[in-house]
Amino acid sequence: MVKSILSIVLFGFSAGAVQAQDTLQVQGTSPALYISHVVKKGENFYSLSRAYGLPPKEIAAANKVNMEQGLQLGRSIHIPLTAANFSQKAGAAGKPVYHKVTDKETLYRVSVNYNKVPLDNIRQWNNFSGDGLKKDSYVIIGYMKAAGVASEPAPKVEKVKEKALPVKEAAETTVTLSPPPPPPAKDPVKKEPETHPVAEETTPAPAPAPAAAKPAAANSSADFEQLYDQQTNSGKKADTEKGPGTWFKSNAVGKYYALHNTAPRGTIIKVTNPLNGKSVYAKVLDVIPQMKANAGLIIKLSDSAMQALGSNESRFYCELSYEK
């Protein structure tokens, strides 16, 4: 009886709020991703459950520990990253989970290793403009969304607020614009419509706006073509290759990317569809993964290039040209 009372009292002390670790570093490989938590004084399965958003039994099972045995002080516990407590969506919020970059690691390889998180999401979370990674740097690959973790401010939360503010301001301006209509009935407002110069100024302004938006995509693709000409001396110093290719999913707009086994990263490859003569210029991100489905392929292109090449086949025959 005394032991049961003591256990209840101890549980009451240990049931206090537990804060997740300051820096969350991902470990393991897809789909068995996890983070490590070192048990501190007063922590138990229930407090860890509240901090990391997972059922106590699931944490115990992941560590092959009987819940009745409790947790040992200083022990490293695996906290699984699942759909319940971990998000890699574009609008994810909470506490960032980091990956430490290893030597010669690419952004594409990080994406593949961690649930194939979209490259554009990684770029947005880390404010990347390109695909280069520096050894020993830390890259955000998702966010913990547990209640105990989300209470701490995270970079992503701030970005969401910054984007939300302009929308609210716009809403407020529309509300403030609605009251002015009553005064137009007065004489001073009648004088304003008579001033036609205002209309003349507004007509030229919209014209440049759409013109600037369209070239953005075209220029980005043209950049790769210019790089190709520089690398190959306008095609004079180029190797050619013929064979089957296929596609991979990408959110890139206006640019095409490729996986190739021999061309170094950053090489621009000219890919031609011999059936219709259409060509695209794609930048090499990494090598083609060694999988049975990729056997015999000479290239994998981002799916945005599919329409540009005029192909709708899962595999297609193509001709490649790139720097020797």
Short mmCIF file of C-alpha atoms in Angstrom, two decimals:
data_model
loop_
_atom_site.label_atom_id
_atom_site.label_comp_id
_atom_site.label_asym_id
_atom_site.label_seq_id
_atom_site.Cartn_x
_atom_site.Cartn_y
_atom_site.Cartn_z
CA MET A 1 0.00 0.00 0.00
CA VAL A 2 2.79 2.39 0.93
CA LYS A 3 4.65 1.59 -2.30
CA SER A 4 1.55 2.30 -4.40
CA ILE A 5 1.07 5.66 -2.65
CA LEU A 6 4.70 6.61 -3.22
CA SER A 7 4.47 5.66 -6.90
CA ILE A 8 1.40 7.88 -7.31
CA VAL A 9 3.20 10.81 -5.65
CA LEU A 10 6.28 10.33 -7.82
CA PHE A 11 4.12 10.20 -10.92
CA GLY A 12 2.52 13.49 -9.90
CA PHE A 13 5.93 15.19 -9.69
CA SER A 14 7.10 13.72 -12.99
CA ALA A 15 3.93 14.62 -14.88
CA GLY A 16 5.00 18.26 -15.15
CA ALA A 17 5.46 19.87 -18.54
CA VAL A 18 8.52 18.66 -20.43
CA GLN A 19 10.13 20.90 -23.01
CA ALA A 20 11.62 19.31 -26.11
CA GLN A 21 15.33 19.73 -26.75
CA ASP A 22 16.49 23.10 -28.07
CA THR A 23 17.89 21.67 -31.32
CA LEU A 24 16.19 18.73 -33.02
CA GLN A 25 18.49 16.77 -35.34
CA VAL A 26 17.00 14.05 -37.54
CA GLN A 27 18.47 10.56 -37.46
CA GLY A 28 17.79 7.34 -39.34
CA THR A 29 16.57 7.05 -42.94
CA SER A 30 13.13 7.04 -44.54
CA PRO A 31 10.68 5.83 -43.48
CA ALA A 32 12.19 5.14 -40.01
CA LEU A 33 13.14 8.72 -39.07
CA TYR A 34 13.58 9.75 -35.44
CA ILE A 35 15.22 12.24 -33.07
CA SER A 36 17.06 11.45 -29.82
CA HIS A 37 15.99 12.74 -26.41
CA VAL A 38 18.16 12.36 -23.28
CA VAL A 39 15.98 11.58 -20.26
CA LYS A 40 16.13 14.25 -17.55
CA LYS A 41 15.06 14.22 -13.92
CA GLY A 42 11.29 13.95 -13.49
CA GLU A 43 10.54 12.81 -17.07
CA ASN A 44 8.47 9.75 -17.95
CA PHE A 45 6.63 8.30 -20.96
CA TYR A 46 3.60 10.52 -20.37
CA SER A 47 5.52 13.79 -20.18
CA LEU A 48 7.50 12.83 -23.33
CA SER A 49 4.19 12.00 -25.00
CA ARG A 50 2.90 15.54 -24.37
CA ALA A 51 6.17 17.14 -25.46
CA TYR A 52 6.52 15.22 -28.74
CA GLY A 53 2.91 14.48 -29.65
CA LEU A 54 3.11 10.66 -29.64
CA PRO A 55 1.23 8.07 -27.53
CA PRO A 56 3.33 6.77 -24.59
CA LYS A 57 2.98 3.18 -25.81
CA GLU A 58 4.39 4.15 -29.23
CA ILE A 59 7.48 5.74 -27.63
CA ALA A 60 7.97 2.68 -25.40
CA ALA A 61 7.60 0.29 -28.35
CA ALA A 62 10.12 2.26 -30.46
CA ASN A 63 12.68 1.85 -27.68
CA LYS A 64 11.72 -1.75 -26.77
CA VAL A 65 11.02 -0.75 -23.17
CA ASN A 66 8.22 -1.93 -20.89
CA MET A 67 6.24 1.09 -19.65
CA GLU A 68 6.09 -0.36 -16.15
CA GLN A 69 9.90 -0.26 -15.94
CA GLY A 70 9.95 3.51 -16.43
CA LEU A 71 12.84 5.54 -17.86
CA GLN A 72 16.44 5.66 -16.67
CA LEU A 73 17.98 9.07 -16.02
CA GLY A 74 20.45 10.02 -18.78
CA ARG A 75 19.21 7.38 -21.23
CA SER A 76 18.90 8.36 -24.91
CA ILE A 77 15.37 7.73 -26.14
CA HIS A 78 14.32 7.49 -29.80
CA ILE A 79 11.33 9.71 -30.63
CA PRO A 80 9.83 8.50 -33.95
CA LEU A 81 8.93 11.14 -36.56
CA THR A 82 5.52 10.19 -37.91
CA ALA A 83 2.60 11.90 -39.62
CA ALA A 84 1.20 12.58 -36.13
CA ASN A 85 4.04 14.82 -34.94
CA PHE A 86 6.13 15.70 -38.02
CA SER A 87 5.23 17.73 -41.11
CA GLN A 88 7.13 18.40 -44.35
CA LYS A 89 4.38 20.33 -46.12
CA ALA A 90 5.06 23.78 -47.58
CA GLY A 91 3.02 25.51 -44.85
CA ALA A 92 4.42 23.46 -41.96
CA ALA A 93 4.89 25.22 -38.62
CA GLY A 94 6.33 24.30 -35.24
CA LYS A 95 9.93 23.61 -34.23
CA PRO A 96 12.40 22.95 -37.08
CA VAL A 97 14.05 19.56 -37.45
CA TYR A 98 17.59 19.77 -38.87
CA HIS A 99 19.89 17.57 -40.96
CA LYS A 100 23.67 17.98 -40.68
CA VAL A 101 25.22 18.10 -44.17
CA THR A 102 27.93 15.53 -44.94
CA ASP A 103 30.78 15.79 -47.45
CA LYS A 104 29.70 16.09 -51.12
CA GLU A 105 26.02 15.84 -50.19
CA THR A 106 23.48 17.40 -52.57
CA LEU A 107 20.08 18.97 -51.98
CA TYR A 108 18.50 16.22 -54.07
CA ARG A 109 20.12 13.51 -51.90
CA VAL A 110 18.77 15.18 -48.75
CA SER A 111 15.30 15.21 -50.31
CA VAL A 112 15.45 11.49 -51.19
CA ASN A 113 16.77 10.46 -47.76
CA TYR A 114 13.99 12.27 -45.87
CA ASN A 115 10.67 11.13 -47.34
CA LYS A 116 11.36 12.80 -50.71
CA VAL A 117 10.47 16.22 -49.29
CA PRO A 118 10.02 18.65 -52.24
CA LEU A 119 13.19 20.59 -53.10
CA ASP A 120 11.25 23.86 -53.20
CA ASN A 121 10.14 23.34 -49.57
CA ILE A 122 13.75 22.90 -48.43
CA ARG A 123 14.81 26.02 -50.37
CA GLN A 124 11.98 28.07 -48.83
CA TRP A 125 12.59 26.92 -45.24
CA ASN A 126 16.34 27.63 -45.49
CA ASN A 127 16.19 30.72 -47.78
CA PHE A 128 18.27 28.92 -50.43
CA SER A 129 18.54 30.43 -53.91
CA GLY A 130 20.52 27.52 -55.39
CA ASP A 131 21.21 23.83 -54.77
CA GLY A 132 24.71 23.98 -53.20
CA LEU A 133 25.27 22.68 -49.67
CA LYS A 134 28.23 23.29 -47.32
CA LYS A 135 29.66 20.46 -45.24
CA ASP A 136 28.73 20.51 -41.51
CA SER A 137 25.99 23.10 -42.08
CA TYR A 138 22.46 22.45 -40.81
CA VAL A 139 19.45 22.24 -43.14
CA ILE A 140 15.78 22.29 -42.08
CA ILE A 141 13.99 19.19 -43.46
CA GLY A 142 10.63 19.56 -41.67
CA TYR A 143 8.86 20.71 -38.51
CA MET A 144 7.75 19.04 -35.28
CA LYS A 145 4.07 19.86 -34.82
CA ALA A 146 3.54 18.48 -31.28
CA ALA A 147 1.84 20.78 -28.80
CA GLY A 148 4.81 20.81 -26.42
CA VAL A 149 7.19 21.74 -29.23
CA ALA A 150 5.07 24.16 -31.17
CA SER A 151 4.87 26.44 -28.15
CA GLU A 152 8.47 27.49 -28.81
CA PRO A 153 8.87 30.06 -31.60
CA ALA A 154 10.33 28.66 -34.83
CA PRO A 155 11.66 30.41 -37.94
CA LYS A 156 8.85 29.01 -40.05
CA VAL A 157 6.18 30.46 -37.80
CA GLU A 158 7.67 33.92 -38.21
CA LYS A 159 7.65 33.58 -42.00
CA VAL A 160 4.00 32.58 -41.99
CA LYS A 161 3.15 35.63 -39.91
CA GLU A 162 5.09 37.91 -42.23
CA LYS A 163 3.20 36.59 -45.22
CA ALA A 164 -0.13 36.83 -43.41
CA LEU A 165 0.35 40.47 -42.40
CA PRO A 166 0.25 41.94 -45.91
CA VAL A 167 -3.01 40.11 -46.54
CA LYS A 168 -4.55 41.55 -43.40
CA GLU A 169 -3.31 45.01 -44.31
CA ALA A 170 -4.84 44.63 -47.73
CA ALA A 171 -8.13 43.63 -46.11
CA GLU A 172 -7.98 46.67 -43.88
CA THR A 173 -7.33 48.99 -46.81
CA THR A 174 -10.32 47.63 -48.67
CA VAL A 175 -12.45 48.32 -45.60
CA THR A 176 -11.12 51.87 -45.36
CA LEU A 177 -11.72 52.39 -49.06
CA SER A 178 -15.42 51.61 -48.67
CA PRO A 179 -16.21 54.63 -46.44
CA PRO A 180 -14.82 57.25 -48.88
CA PRO A 181 -17.58 56.57 -51.48
CA PRO A 182 -20.13 58.66 -49.51
CA PRO A 183 -18.15 61.92 -49.95
CA PRO A 184 -17.96 61.56 -53.76
CA ALA A 185 -21.43 63.04 -53.93
CA LYS A 186 -19.93 66.37 -52.78
CA ASP A 187 -18.49 68.99 -55.13
CA PRO A 188 -14.78 68.51 -54.19
CA VAL A 189 -14.95 64.90 -55.28
CA LYS A 190 -16.51 65.84 -58.61
CA LYS A 191 -13.44 67.89 -59.40
CA GLU A 192 -11.20 64.84 -59.02
CA PRO A 193 -12.82 62.79 -61.82
CA GLU A 194 -12.34 65.77 -64.13
CA THR A 195 -8.56 65.45 -63.70
CA HIS A 196 -7.90 62.97 -66.55
CA PRO A 197 -4.12 62.88 -66.00
CA VAL A 198 -4.74 60.29 -63.28
CA ALA A 199 -6.26 57.91 -65.83
CA GLU A 200 -3.37 58.54 -68.22
CA GLU A 201 -0.86 57.59 -65.52
CA THR A 202 -2.67 54.35 -64.61
CA THR A 203 -2.86 53.03 -68.18
CA PRO A 204 0.92 52.81 -68.78
CA ALA A 205 1.51 51.34 -65.29
CA PRO A 206 -0.36 48.02 -65.77
CA ALA A 207 1.27 47.41 -69.14
CA PRO A 208 4.84 46.79 -67.84
CA ALA A 209 3.59 44.58 -64.97
CA PRO A 210 2.40 41.60 -67.10
CA ALA A 211 5.36 42.01 -69.44
CA ALA A 212 7.78 41.66 -66.51
CA ALA A 213 6.02 38.56 -65.17
CA LYS A 214 6.18 36.48 -68.40
CA PRO A 215 9.86 36.89 -69.24
CA ALA A 216 10.79 35.63 -65.74
CA ALA A 217 10.16 32.00 -66.71
CA ALA A 218 11.65 32.36 -70.19
CA ASN A 219 14.79 34.06 -68.94
CA SER A 220 15.43 31.36 -66.33
CA SER A 221 15.39 28.68 -69.06
CA ALA A 222 17.50 30.86 -71.35
CA ASP A 223 20.13 31.11 -68.61
CA PHE A 224 20.77 27.37 -68.87
CA GLU A 225 21.09 27.65 -72.64
CA GLN A 226 23.72 30.40 -72.25
CA LEU A 227 25.63 28.27 -69.74
CA TYR A 228 25.52 25.34 -72.15
CA ASP A 229 27.03 27.51 -74.91
CA GLN A 230 29.79 28.61 -72.51
CA GLN A 231 30.56 25.09 -71.34
CA THR A 232 30.61 23.54 -74.81
CA ASN A 233 31.89 26.55 -76.79
CA SER A 234 28.55 26.74 -78.62
CA GLY A 235 28.48 22.96 -79.10
CA LYS A 236 31.99 22.61 -80.53
CA LYS A 237 33.30 20.83 -77.43
CA ALA A 238 30.43 18.51 -76.62
CA ASP A 239 29.94 14.78 -76.10
CA THR A 240 26.82 13.10 -77.42
CA GLU A 241 24.84 10.22 -75.98
CA LYS A 242 21.70 8.39 -77.11
CA GLY A 243 19.37 6.14 -75.16
CA PRO A 244 16.27 5.93 -72.96
CA GLY A 245 15.27 8.52 -70.38
CA THR A 246 12.45 9.06 -67.90
CA TRP A 247 11.00 11.67 -65.48
CA PHE A 248 10.98 12.58 -61.79
CA LYS A 249 8.63 14.93 -59.96
CA SER A 250 9.78 18.50 -59.33
CA ASN A 251 8.13 21.79 -58.36
CA ALA A 252 10.62 23.89 -60.32
CA VAL A 253 9.03 26.45 -62.67
CA GLY A 254 10.76 27.75 -65.80
CA LYS A 255 13.87 25.60 -65.24
CA TYR A 256 14.65 21.96 -66.00
CA TYR A 257 16.80 19.65 -63.88
CA ALA A 258 18.41 16.29 -64.56
CA LEU A 259 20.06 13.25 -62.97
CA HIS A 260 23.02 11.83 -64.91
CA ASN A 261 25.68 9.27 -64.01
CA THR A 262 28.81 10.82 -65.59
CA ALA A 263 28.27 14.57 -66.06
CA PRO A 264 29.46 16.55 -62.99
CA ARG A 265 26.94 18.50 -60.89
CA GLY A 266 26.14 21.87 -62.46
CA THR A 267 26.69 20.62 -66.03
CA ILE A 268 24.04 21.81 -68.51
CA ILE A 269 22.80 19.01 -70.78
CA LYS A 270 20.97 19.65 -74.03
CA VAL A 271 18.23 17.01 -74.36
CA THR A 272 16.63 16.51 -77.78
CA ASN A 273 13.56 14.50 -78.73
CA PRO A 274 14.52 13.08 -82.17
CA LEU A 275 10.87 12.37 -83.01
CA ASN A 276 9.95 16.06 -83.22
CA GLY A 277 13.29 17.90 -82.95
CA LYS A 278 12.32 19.72 -79.70
CA SER A 279 15.08 20.40 -77.15
CA VAL A 280 15.48 21.56 -73.54
CA TYR A 281 18.50 22.54 -71.44
CA ALA A 282 18.68 20.84 -68.02
CA LYS A 283 21.05 21.31 -65.07
CA VAL A 284 22.55 18.18 -63.47
CA LEU A 285 21.71 17.84 -59.75
CA ASP A 286 23.04 14.37 -58.93
CA VAL A 287 23.57 10.82 -60.21
CA ILE A 288 20.72 8.46 -61.11
CA PRO A 289 19.83 6.31 -58.04
CA GLN A 290 20.89 2.69 -58.43
CA MET A 291 17.48 1.02 -58.54
CA LYS A 292 16.02 -1.74 -60.67
CA ALA A 293 13.52 0.72 -62.18
CA ASN A 294 16.43 2.94 -63.39
CA ALA A 295 18.37 0.18 -65.14
CA GLY A 296 19.61 1.22 -68.61
CA LEU A 297 18.59 4.88 -68.28
CA ILE A 298 20.97 7.59 -69.51
CA ILE A 299 19.07 10.49 -67.91
CA LYS A 300 16.15 11.41 -65.61
CA LEU A 301 14.49 14.79 -66.25
CA SER A 302 12.21 16.89 -64.05
CA ASP A 303 8.60 16.41 -65.15
CA SER A 304 8.27 20.07 -66.19
CA ALA A 305 10.44 19.23 -69.22
CA MET A 306 7.94 16.61 -70.41
CA GLN A 307 5.62 19.12 -72.08
CA ALA A 308 8.53 21.09 -73.54
CA LEU A 309 9.85 17.94 -75.27
CA GLY A 310 6.37 17.03 -76.49
CA SER A 311 6.37 13.60 -74.85
CA ASN A 312 3.82 11.87 -72.64
CA GLU A 313 5.54 8.49 -72.30
CA SER A 314 6.98 7.24 -68.99
CA ARG A 315 10.13 6.31 -70.94
CA PHE A 316 11.31 8.08 -74.06
CA TYR A 317 14.25 7.90 -76.47
CA CYS A 318 16.45 11.00 -76.47
CA GLU A 319 19.77 12.44 -77.60
CA LEU A 320 22.09 14.22 -75.14
CA SER A 321 24.82 16.79 -75.71
CA TYR A 322 27.06 18.16 -72.92
CA GLU A 323 30.57 19.31 -72.05
CA LYS A 324 33.35 16.76 -72.65
#
